[in-house]
Amino acid sequence: MKNRIEYLKHYLKKYNIKPSTIRIKTLDYLLSNDIHPNVEEIYKKLIEDIPTLSKTSIYNTLELFVEKGLVQIVRIDDKDSKYDLNTDPHGHFICNICDKIYDFDIKDTKNIEKELEGCNIGSKNIYYYGICKKCNENL
Amino acid sequence: MKNRIEYLKHYLKKYNIKPSTIRIKTLDYLLSNDIHPNVEEIYKKLIEDIPTLSKTSIYNTLELFVEKGLVQIVRIDDKDSKYDLNTDPHGHFICNICDKIYDFDIKDTKNIEKELEGCNIGSKNIYYYGICKKCNENL
DNA sequence: CTAAATGCAAACGGTTTGCAATGCT
DNA sequence: AGCATTGCAAACCGTTTGCATTTAG
């Protein structure tokens, strides 16, 4: 456990983020759940440990994480924002039936980017919508 | 002018939408401005013609348009939704400096979609963020 | 006349803000 | 003590809702 916390602190440090209880636990949550949580979900989980927790702190923490490049915002629907650990660039497939969000690799985007010559590409978001394998099989 | 209106009515009919004043004028706006307007912008323009116009009607109209597949929602930032005439699939490049939104063709997405075998792809949204040509030149 | 379309005002809900309280070094 | 972090309550604002009014065939 001690090691885990040291690991999380080090992880934050890499992104130039000073560790704090909430930041460590938020990162822990993001690393332990390969999902794309929203503020509500993180809040519900963390308040089990930190009874005085406020949603504002989750917002603050995630805002900082985004700023420092540790996570990215995933805007899939208009309801709320989801947060995703920033790993290699990848796409998101959202199933219209079960609402699950799947990550998928983006091997080669050269074809797409042909049109963008002269532009300076900073980041990209690729969202696909449809019916996932599992739901397809149950139809 | 008569011809224009007939054209717009016909356009709506193709999407199985019964024509009405607001629907015709909203479509007219979308066709005449190659931008990605939000509700506010459409409202501001149309109220010049229709003094009793309410924003609710714009929301209703656009909701119907989305439902019928005439427009698609573009979610670029968390502030509001933008609306885009549904033409061929295309990507959006958003300039971080001038905030302009550029459409660009998506020639070939086979490379990307390799990972999605077994899934049923319904639609795709491809957003690129960076610095556009024009702003690049002025740096 | 009837159903659809429009308008108004209030509610909704995720997010932001300002500031007070708390914690850490 | 002094500065960063956290928490609370209210504000914010784009959007939705319920219902009354108007329009069109």
Coordinates of C-alpha atoms (C1' of nucleotides) in Angstrom, one line a residue:
Chain A
M1 CA 0.0 0.0 0.0
K2 CA 2.8 2.3 0.9
N3 CA 4.4 1.5 -2.4
R4 CA 1.1 2.2 -4.2
I5 CA 1.0 5.7 -2.7
E6 CA 4.6 6.3 -3.6
Y7 CA 3.9 5.2 -7.1
L8 CA 0.9 7.6 -7.3
K9 CA 2.9 10.5 -5.9
H10 CA 5.6 9.8 -8.4
Y11 CA 3.0 9.6 -11.2
L12 CA 1.7 13.1 -10.3
K13 CA 5.2 14.5 -10.0
K14 CA 5.9 13.5 -13.6
Y15 CA 3.1 15.8 -14.6
N16 CA 4.3 18.5 -12.3
I17 CA 1.4 18.1 -9.9
K18 CA 1.8 18.5 -6.2
P19 CA 0.3 15.5 -4.4
S20 CA -2.6 15.9 -2.1
T21 CA -5.1 13.4 -0.7
I22 CA -7.8 14.1 -3.3
R23 CA -5.4 14.2 -6.1
I24 CA -3.8 10.9 -5.2
K25 CA -7.2 9.2 -4.7
T26 CA -8.5 10.6 -7.9
L27 CA -5.5 9.3 -9.8
D28 CA -5.8 6.0 -8.1
Y29 CA -9.4 5.8 -9.2
L30 CA -8.5 6.7 -12.8
L31 CA -5.8 4.1 -12.9
S32 CA -7.8 1.3 -11.3
N33 CA -10.9 1.5 -13.4
D34 CA -10.5 1.3 -17.1
I35 CA -13.6 3.3 -17.7
H36 CA -14.4 6.9 -18.6
P37 CA -15.8 8.3 -15.5
N38 CA -17.7 11.5 -15.0
V39 CA -17.4 13.8 -12.0
E40 CA -20.4 12.1 -10.3
E41 CA -18.8 8.7 -10.4
I42 CA -15.5 9.7 -9.1
Y43 CA -17.3 11.7 -6.4
K44 CA -19.5 8.8 -5.3
K45 CA -16.5 6.5 -5.0
L46 CA -14.2 8.9 -3.2
I47 CA -16.7 10.2 -0.7
E48 CA -16.6 6.7 0.8
D49 CA -13.1 7.5 1.9
I50 CA -13.4 11.2 2.4
P51 CA -16.7 12.0 4.0
T52 CA -16.2 15.8 3.8
L53 CA -15.5 15.7 0.1
S54 CA -17.1 18.2 -2.1
K55 CA -17.8 18.0 -5.8
T56 CA -16.0 21.2 -6.3
S57 CA -12.7 19.5 -5.3
I58 CA -13.2 16.9 -7.9
Y59 CA -13.8 19.6 -10.5
N60 CA -10.7 21.4 -9.3
T61 CA -8.6 18.3 -9.4
L62 CA -9.7 17.2 -12.8
E63 CA -9.3 20.8 -14.2
L64 CA -5.7 20.7 -12.9
F65 CA -5.1 17.2 -14.4
V66 CA -6.4 18.4 -17.8
E67 CA -4.2 21.5 -17.6
K68 CA -1.2 19.4 -16.8
G69 CA -1.9 16.9 -19.5
L70 CA -2.6 14.0 -17.2
V71 CA -6.1 13.4 -18.4
Q72 CA -8.2 14.5 -21.3
I73 CA -11.9 15.4 -21.5
V74 CA -14.1 13.1 -23.5
R75 CA -17.2 14.8 -24.8
I76 CA -19.5 12.1 -25.9
D77 CA -22.9 13.4 -25.1
D78 CA -24.3 16.7 -24.0
K79 CA -25.1 15.5 -20.5
D80 CA -21.7 15.7 -18.9
S81 CA -17.9 15.4 -19.4
K82 CA -16.0 12.2 -19.1
Y83 CA -12.4 12.0 -18.1
D84 CA -9.8 9.7 -19.7
L85 CA -6.2 9.1 -18.7
N86 CA -4.0 10.5 -21.4
T87 CA -2.2 7.6 -22.9
D88 CA -1.4 7.1 -26.5
P89 CA -3.8 8.7 -28.9
H90 CA -6.8 6.5 -29.4
G91 CA -10.3 6.6 -30.6
H92 CA -13.5 6.0 -28.7
F93 CA -16.3 3.8 -29.8
I94 CA -19.6 4.4 -28.1
C95 CA -22.2 1.7 -28.3
N96 CA -25.7 3.1 -28.9
I97 CA -27.3 0.2 -27.1
C98 CA -25.3 -0.5 -24.0
D99 CA -23.7 2.9 -23.7
K100 CA -20.3 1.4 -23.1
I101 CA -17.3 3.3 -24.3
Y102 CA -14.5 1.3 -25.9
D103 CA -11.0 2.6 -26.6
F104 CA -9.4 1.5 -29.8
D105 CA -6.0 2.1 -31.3
I106 CA -5.5 4.6 -34.1
K107 CA -2.9 3.0 -36.2
D108 CA -2.4 5.4 -39.0
T109 CA -4.1 8.7 -39.5
K110 CA -2.0 9.9 -42.4
N111 CA -4.9 9.4 -44.8
I112 CA -7.1 11.6 -42.8
E113 CA -4.5 14.3 -42.3
K114 CA -3.7 14.8 -45.9
E115 CA -6.2 17.7 -46.0
L116 CA -4.6 19.5 -43.1
E117 CA -1.3 20.5 -44.6
G118 CA -0.1 23.8 -43.2
C119 CA -2.0 23.3 -40.0
N120 CA -0.3 22.6 -36.8
I121 CA -2.1 19.6 -35.3
G122 CA -2.2 19.7 -31.5
S123 CA -4.6 17.0 -30.6
K124 CA -7.3 14.9 -32.0
N125 CA -10.6 13.3 -30.9
I126 CA -12.0 10.5 -32.8
Y127 CA -15.5 9.3 -31.8
Y128 CA -17.3 6.4 -33.5
Y129 CA -20.9 5.6 -32.7
G130 CA -22.7 2.4 -33.4
I131 CA -23.4 -1.1 -32.1
C132 CA -20.6 -3.0 -30.3
K133 CA -19.7 -6.6 -31.0
K134 CA -21.4 -7.9 -27.9
C135 CA -24.7 -6.1 -28.5
N136 CA -24.5 -7.1 -32.2
E137 CA -24.4 -10.8 -31.2
N138 CA -27.4 -10.4 -28.9
L139 CA -29.6 -8.9 -31.6
Chain B
M1 CA -37.4 34.3 -53.9
K2 CA -40.5 32.2 -54.6
N3 CA -38.1 29.7 -56.1
R4 CA -35.9 29.7 -53.1
I5 CA -38.7 28.9 -50.8
E6 CA -39.9 26.2 -53.0
Y7 CA -36.4 24.8 -53.0
L8 CA -36.3 24.9 -49.2
K9 CA -39.6 23.2 -48.9
H10 CA -38.5 20.5 -51.2
Y11 CA -35.3 20.1 -49.2
L12 CA -37.3 19.6 -46.0
K13 CA -39.7 17.2 -47.7
K14 CA -36.7 15.0 -48.7
Y15 CA -36.1 14.6 -45.0
N16 CA -39.7 14.0 -44.2
I17 CA -40.1 17.3 -42.5
K18 CA -43.3 19.3 -42.8
P19 CA -42.4 22.9 -43.7
S20 CA -43.1 25.8 -41.4
T21 CA -41.9 29.4 -41.3
I22 CA -39.3 28.7 -38.7
R23 CA -38.1 25.5 -40.3
I24 CA -37.8 27.1 -43.6
K25 CA -35.9 30.1 -42.3
T26 CA -33.6 27.9 -40.1
L27 CA -32.8 25.7 -43.1
D28 CA -32.2 28.8 -45.2
Y29 CA -29.8 30.1 -42.5
L30 CA -27.9 26.8 -42.4
L31 CA -27.6 26.7 -46.2
S32 CA -26.5 30.3 -46.6
N33 CA -23.8 30.4 -44.0
D34 CA -21.1 27.9 -44.2
I35 CA -20.4 28.0 -40.5
H36 CA -21.3 25.9 -37.5
P37 CA -23.8 28.0 -35.7
N38 CA -25.1 27.5 -32.2
V39 CA -28.7 28.2 -31.2
E40 CA -27.9 31.7 -30.1
E41 CA -26.6 32.7 -33.5
I42 CA -29.5 31.3 -35.4
Y43 CA -31.9 32.9 -33.0
K44 CA -30.3 36.3 -33.3
K45 CA -30.5 36.2 -37.0
L46 CA -34.0 34.9 -37.3
I47 CA -35.6 37.2 -34.8
E48 CA -34.8 40.0 -37.2
D49 CA -37.5 38.5 -39.4
I50 CA -39.7 37.0 -36.8
P51 CA -40.1 39.4 -33.9
T52 CA -42.1 36.9 -31.7
L53 CA -39.5 34.1 -32.1
S54 CA -38.5 32.2 -29.1
K55 CA -35.4 30.2 -28.5
T56 CA -37.5 27.2 -27.7
S57 CA -38.6 27.1 -31.3
I58 CA -35.1 27.0 -32.5
Y59 CA -34.4 24.2 -30.1
N60 CA -37.5 22.3 -31.3
T61 CA -36.6 22.9 -34.9
L62 CA -33.0 21.7 -34.5
E63 CA -34.0 18.7 -32.5
L64 CA -36.4 17.7 -35.3
F65 CA -33.6 18.3 -37.9
V66 CA -31.2 16.1 -36.0
E67 CA -33.9 13.4 -35.6
K68 CA -34.6 13.4 -39.3
G69 CA -30.9 13.4 -40.2
L70 CA -30.8 16.8 -41.8
V71 CA -28.2 18.2 -39.4
Q72 CA -25.7 16.8 -37.0
I73 CA -24.7 18.1 -33.7
V74 CA -21.1 19.2 -33.3
R75 CA -19.7 19.1 -29.8
I76 CA -16.5 21.0 -29.8
D77 CA -16.5 22.6 -26.5
D78 CA -18.5 22.3 -23.3
K79 CA -20.2 25.7 -23.7
D80 CA -22.9 24.9 -26.3
S81 CA -23.8 22.7 -29.2
K82 CA -23.1 23.6 -32.8
Y83 CA -25.2 22.4 -35.7
D84 CA -23.9 21.3 -39.0
L85 CA -25.7 20.4 -42.2
N86 CA -25.3 16.7 -42.7
T87 CA -23.4 16.3 -45.9
D88 CA -20.7 13.8 -46.6
P89 CA -18.8 12.6 -43.6
H90 CA -16.1 15.1 -42.8
G91 CA -13.8 16.1 -40.0
H92 CA -13.6 19.3 -38.1
F93 CA -10.4 21.2 -37.5
I94 CA -10.7 23.8 -34.6
C95 CA -8.1 26.5 -34.4
N96 CA -7.1 27.2 -30.9
I97 CA -6.2 30.7 -31.7
C98 CA -8.9 32.1 -33.9
D99 CA -11.6 29.6 -32.8
K100 CA -12.6 29.0 -36.4
I101 CA -14.0 25.6 -37.3
Y102 CA -12.8 24.2 -40.6
D103 CA -14.4 21.2 -42.4
F104 CA -12.1 18.8 -44.0
D105 CA -12.6 15.7 -46.1
I106 CA -12.0 12.3 -44.7
K107 CA -10.7 10.4 -47.6
D108 CA -10.0 7.0 -46.3
T109 CA -10.7 5.8 -42.8
K110 CA -10.0 2.1 -43.4
N111 CA -6.8 2.3 -41.4
I112 CA -8.6 3.6 -38.4
E113 CA -11.4 1.2 -38.6
K114 CA -9.3 -1.9 -38.6
E115 CA -9.7 -2.2 -34.9
L116 CA -13.5 -2.1 -35.1
E117 CA -14.2 -5.4 -36.7
G118 CA -17.5 -6.9 -35.5
C119 CA -18.8 -3.5 -34.6
N120 CA -21.6 -1.9 -36.5
I121 CA -20.5 1.7 -37.3
G122 CA -23.3 4.2 -37.3
S123 CA -21.6 7.5 -37.4
K124 CA -18.3 9.1 -36.7
N125 CA -17.0 12.4 -35.4
I126 CA -13.5 13.4 -36.0
Y127 CA -12.2 16.5 -34.3
Y128 CA -8.7 18.0 -34.7
Y129 CA -7.4 20.8 -32.6
G130 CA -4.4 23.0 -33.4
I131 CA -3.3 26.1 -35.2
C132 CA -4.8 26.8 -38.6
K133 CA -2.8 27.8 -41.6
K134 CA -3.7 31.4 -41.4
C135 CA -2.8 31.8 -37.7
N136 CA 0.3 29.8 -38.3
E137 CA 1.4 32.4 -40.9
N138 CA 0.9 35.3 -38.5
L139 CA 3.0 33.8 -35.7
Chain C
dC1 C1' -62.5 22.7 -36.1
dT2 C1' -58.5 20.2 -35.0
dA3 C1' -53.9 19.1 -34.8
dA4 C1' -49.5 20.9 -35.2
dA5 C1' -46.4 24.6 -34.4
dT6 C1' -44.9 28.3 -31.6
dG7 C1' -44.0 31.1 -27.3
dC8 C1' -43.5 32.0 -22.5
dA9 C1' -41.8 31.3 -18.0
dA10 C1' -40.1 28.3 -14.9
dA11 C1' -37.3 24.4 -13.8
dC12 C1' -33.2 21.6 -14.5
dG13 C1' -28.5 20.1 -13.9
dG14 C1' -23.8 20.2 -14.8
dT15 C1' -20.3 23.4 -14.0
dT16 C1' -18.2 27.7 -12.2
dT17 C1' -17.4 31.2 -8.8
dG18 C1' -16.3 33.7 -4.5
dC19 C1' -15.1 33.2 -0.4
dA20 C1' -14.5 31.0 4.1
dA21 C1' -12.4 27.1 6.5
dT22 C1' -9.0 23.9 6.8
dG23 C1' -4.6 21.6 6.2
dC24 C1' 0.3 21.4 5.4
dT25 C1' 5.4 22.9 5.9
Chain D
dA1 C1' 2.5 32.2 10.0
dG2 C1' 1.6 31.8 5.3
dC3 C1' 0.3 29.6 1.3
dA4 C1' -2.1 25.9 -1.0
dT5 C1' -6.0 23.0 -0.8
dT6 C1' -10.6 22.0 0.2
dG7 C1' -15.6 22.9 1.1
dC8 C1' -19.9 25.3 1.0
dA9 C1' -23.6 27.8 -1.1
dA10 C1' -25.0 30.5 -4.6
dA11 C1' -24.8 31.9 -9.2
dC12 C1' -24.5 30.7 -14.0
dC13 C1' -26.2 29.4 -18.4
dG14 C1' -27.4 26.3 -22.0
dT15 C1' -31.1 23.4 -22.4
dT16 C1' -35.6 21.2 -21.3
dT17 C1' -40.3 21.1 -19.8
dG18 C1' -45.2 22.1 -19.2
dC19 C1' -48.6 24.4 -20.7
dA20 C1' -51.1 28.3 -22.9
dT21 C1' -51.6 30.5 -27.3
dT22 C1' -51.5 30.9 -32.1
dT23 C1' -51.3 29.2 -36.8
dA24 C1' -52.6 26.4 -40.8
dG25 C1' -55.2 23.1 -43.5

